[in-house]
Amino acid sequence: MVINTELCALSEYRIYPGNGKLMIRRDGKPIWLGSSKAFSLTVQRKKAAKLVWTQAWRRLHKKGLSETTTKKRSRRAGKVQRAVVGASLEDIKKKTAQKSELRTAARESALKELKDRKVANKAKTGSKVAKKATQSQTFQKVPKHMGGKGKRGGTQR
């Protein structure tokens, strides 16, 4: 046996036969209200979405949606290794497979070689720099506020 129930216009709860009030609005539309509380609030023109106990408020604030609690799965792009301009993919894989001690030792030897080269270059250019230093002793230091390449074109404002 199916019981004919109505829905409350304010709270959207079921109204069983023998309960609630039927109110006819000015425009002639019949409205079922489940309780005197719902009737009073409707007459006061309160919005159902602002009343915490109504279904409209629960829908608006996403309450009671237990079925849709599963998170969306996000797809991650697979990591792809590509060859770099200086090295092929096989070379890169070999280097990553090597032990870190071997790589650090190779790096240190390369740095040492670079430093030695720099020292040799300094020794060569050191004599040239000394000659230039004796020749260019004539320049004067100019204070920063006296012109220059700034935005203001050398004037102080």
Short mmCIF file of C-alpha atoms in Angstrom, two decimals:
data_model
loop_
_atom_site.label_atom_id
_atom_site.label_comp_id
_atom_site.label_asym_id
_atom_site.label_seq_id
_atom_site.Cartn_x
_atom_site.Cartn_y
_atom_site.Cartn_z
CA MET A 1 0.00 0.00 0.00
CA VAL A 2 1.44 3.37 -1.04
CA ILE A 3 0.81 6.33 1.24
CA ASN A 4 0.23 9.59 -0.61
CA THR A 5 2.60 12.11 0.98
CA GLU A 6 3.19 15.74 0.15
CA LEU A 7 6.43 17.71 0.43
CA CYS A 8 6.75 20.71 2.73
CA ALA A 9 7.38 23.84 0.65
CA LEU A 10 9.89 25.19 3.19
CA SER A 11 11.76 22.24 4.68
CA GLU A 12 11.10 19.67 1.90
CA TYR A 13 10.29 17.02 4.53
CA ARG A 14 7.50 14.49 3.82
CA ILE A 15 4.05 15.39 5.12
CA TYR A 16 1.94 12.36 5.92
CA PRO A 17 -1.89 12.45 5.70
CA GLY A 18 -3.51 14.21 8.65
CA ASN A 19 -0.53 16.49 9.27
CA GLY A 20 0.54 19.92 8.06
CA LYS A 21 -1.33 22.84 6.56
CA LEU A 22 -2.37 23.70 3.03
CA MET A 23 -1.88 27.39 2.37
CA ILE A 24 -3.06 29.08 -0.81
CA ARG A 25 -0.79 31.89 -1.92
CA ARG A 26 -2.06 35.17 -3.37
CA ASP A 27 -1.29 33.98 -6.88
CA GLY A 28 -3.49 30.93 -6.25
CA LYS A 29 -0.72 28.36 -5.90
CA PRO A 30 -1.38 25.78 -3.15
CA ILE A 31 1.54 25.27 -0.74
CA TRP A 32 1.86 22.44 1.74
CA LEU A 33 3.62 23.26 5.00
CA GLY A 34 4.59 20.45 7.38
CA SER A 35 4.49 22.24 10.73
CA SER A 36 3.44 25.44 12.43
CA LYS A 37 7.15 26.38 12.46
CA ALA A 38 7.32 26.06 8.67
CA PHE A 39 4.04 27.97 8.30
CA SER A 40 5.27 30.80 10.56
CA LEU A 41 8.58 31.13 8.74
CA THR A 42 6.88 31.10 5.32
CA VAL A 43 4.49 33.89 6.40
CA GLN A 44 7.55 35.84 7.60
CA ARG A 45 9.02 35.29 4.11
CA LYS A 46 12.18 33.62 5.41
CA LYS A 47 14.40 31.92 2.84
CA ALA A 48 14.75 28.17 3.26
CA ALA A 49 18.39 28.28 2.16
CA LYS A 50 19.25 30.41 5.20
CA LEU A 51 17.68 28.03 7.73
CA VAL A 52 20.18 25.36 8.75
CA TRP A 53 17.61 22.62 9.37
CA THR A 54 16.06 22.72 5.87
CA GLN A 55 16.99 20.52 2.92
CA ALA A 56 17.65 23.59 0.77
CA TRP A 57 20.42 24.71 3.15
CA ARG A 58 21.90 21.19 3.24
CA ARG A 59 21.94 21.06 -0.57
CA LEU A 60 23.54 24.51 -0.80
CA HIS A 61 26.29 23.57 1.69
CA LYS A 62 26.92 20.09 0.24
CA LYS A 63 25.85 18.16 3.34
CA GLY A 64 24.85 14.51 3.41
CA LEU A 65 26.38 13.54 0.07
CA SER A 66 27.89 10.27 1.30
CA GLU A 67 27.73 8.63 -2.14
CA THR A 68 29.98 11.20 -3.79
CA THR A 69 32.80 11.18 -1.22
CA THR A 70 35.23 9.40 -3.56
CA LYS A 71 38.02 11.68 -4.73
CA LYS A 72 38.61 12.31 -8.38
CA ARG A 73 41.62 10.53 -9.69
CA SER A 74 44.15 12.75 -11.38
CA ARG A 75 46.28 11.40 -14.14
CA ARG A 76 49.98 11.95 -13.87
CA ALA A 77 52.08 12.10 -16.97
CA GLY A 78 54.71 9.38 -17.13
CA LYS A 79 58.26 10.60 -16.67
CA VAL A 80 60.19 10.44 -19.92
CA GLN A 81 63.95 10.79 -20.16
CA ARG A 82 65.35 12.37 -23.28
CA ALA A 83 68.84 12.79 -24.61
CA VAL A 84 70.51 16.16 -23.97
CA VAL A 85 72.48 18.01 -26.64
CA GLY A 86 75.88 16.98 -25.25
CA ALA A 87 75.05 13.39 -24.25
CA SER A 88 72.98 10.53 -25.59
CA LEU A 89 70.38 8.70 -23.48
CA GLU A 90 72.67 5.68 -22.99
CA ASP A 91 75.44 7.93 -21.61
CA ILE A 92 73.03 9.56 -19.16
CA LYS A 93 71.78 6.16 -17.96
CA LYS A 94 75.36 4.94 -17.48
CA LYS A 95 76.23 8.00 -15.38
CA THR A 96 73.16 7.57 -13.16
CA ALA A 97 74.03 3.89 -12.67
CA GLN A 98 77.58 4.77 -11.53
CA LYS A 99 78.38 5.05 -7.86
CA SER A 100 78.36 8.57 -6.44
CA GLU A 101 82.00 8.27 -5.25
CA LEU A 102 83.21 7.79 -8.82
CA ARG A 103 81.24 10.80 -10.01
CA THR A 104 82.47 13.04 -7.17
CA ALA A 105 86.06 11.97 -7.81
CA ALA A 106 85.70 12.79 -11.52
CA ARG A 107 84.16 16.17 -10.68
CA GLU A 108 86.97 17.03 -8.26
CA SER A 109 89.66 16.11 -10.78
CA ALA A 110 87.96 18.27 -13.43
CA LEU A 111 87.77 21.21 -10.99
CA LYS A 112 91.43 20.79 -10.05
CA GLU A 113 92.43 20.81 -13.70
CA LEU A 114 90.38 23.96 -14.29
CA LYS A 115 92.02 25.71 -11.32
CA ASP A 116 95.49 24.79 -12.58
CA ARG A 117 94.63 26.25 -15.97
CA LYS A 118 93.41 29.48 -14.36
CA VAL A 119 96.61 29.81 -12.34
CA ALA A 120 98.66 29.32 -15.51
CA ASN A 121 96.63 31.96 -17.33
CA LYS A 122 97.08 34.41 -14.44
CA ALA A 123 100.81 33.91 -14.50
CA LYS A 124 100.90 34.77 -18.22
CA THR A 125 98.62 37.80 -17.98
CA GLY A 126 100.03 38.99 -14.63
CA SER A 127 103.01 40.72 -16.27
CA LYS A 128 100.74 42.47 -18.80
CA VAL A 129 98.39 43.69 -16.04
CA ALA A 130 101.33 45.12 -14.03
CA LYS A 131 102.43 47.20 -17.04
CA LYS A 132 98.90 48.54 -17.59
CA ALA A 133 98.49 49.37 -13.90
CA THR A 134 101.53 51.66 -13.93
CA GLN A 135 100.30 53.44 -17.04
CA SER A 136 96.69 54.01 -15.88
CA GLN A 137 97.40 55.71 -12.53
CA THR A 138 96.14 59.04 -13.87
CA PHE A 139 92.36 58.53 -13.56
CA GLN A 140 90.41 60.31 -10.81
CA LYS A 141 87.62 58.95 -8.64
CA VAL A 142 84.38 60.83 -9.28
CA PRO A 143 81.62 60.88 -6.63
CA LYS A 144 78.44 59.03 -7.54
CA HIS A 145 76.23 62.11 -7.52
CA MET A 146 78.31 63.78 -10.20
CA GLY A 147 76.63 62.63 -13.41
CA GLY A 148 76.82 59.11 -14.73
CA LYS A 149 74.66 56.56 -16.45
CA GLY A 150 71.64 56.74 -14.14
CA LYS A 151 67.99 57.28 -15.06
CA ARG A 152 68.08 60.93 -14.05
CA GLY A 153 70.72 61.96 -16.53
CA GLY A 154 73.22 63.16 -13.96
CA THR A 155 71.07 65.73 -12.19
CA GLN A 156 69.98 65.42 -8.61
CA ARG A 157 66.30 66.21 -8.03
#
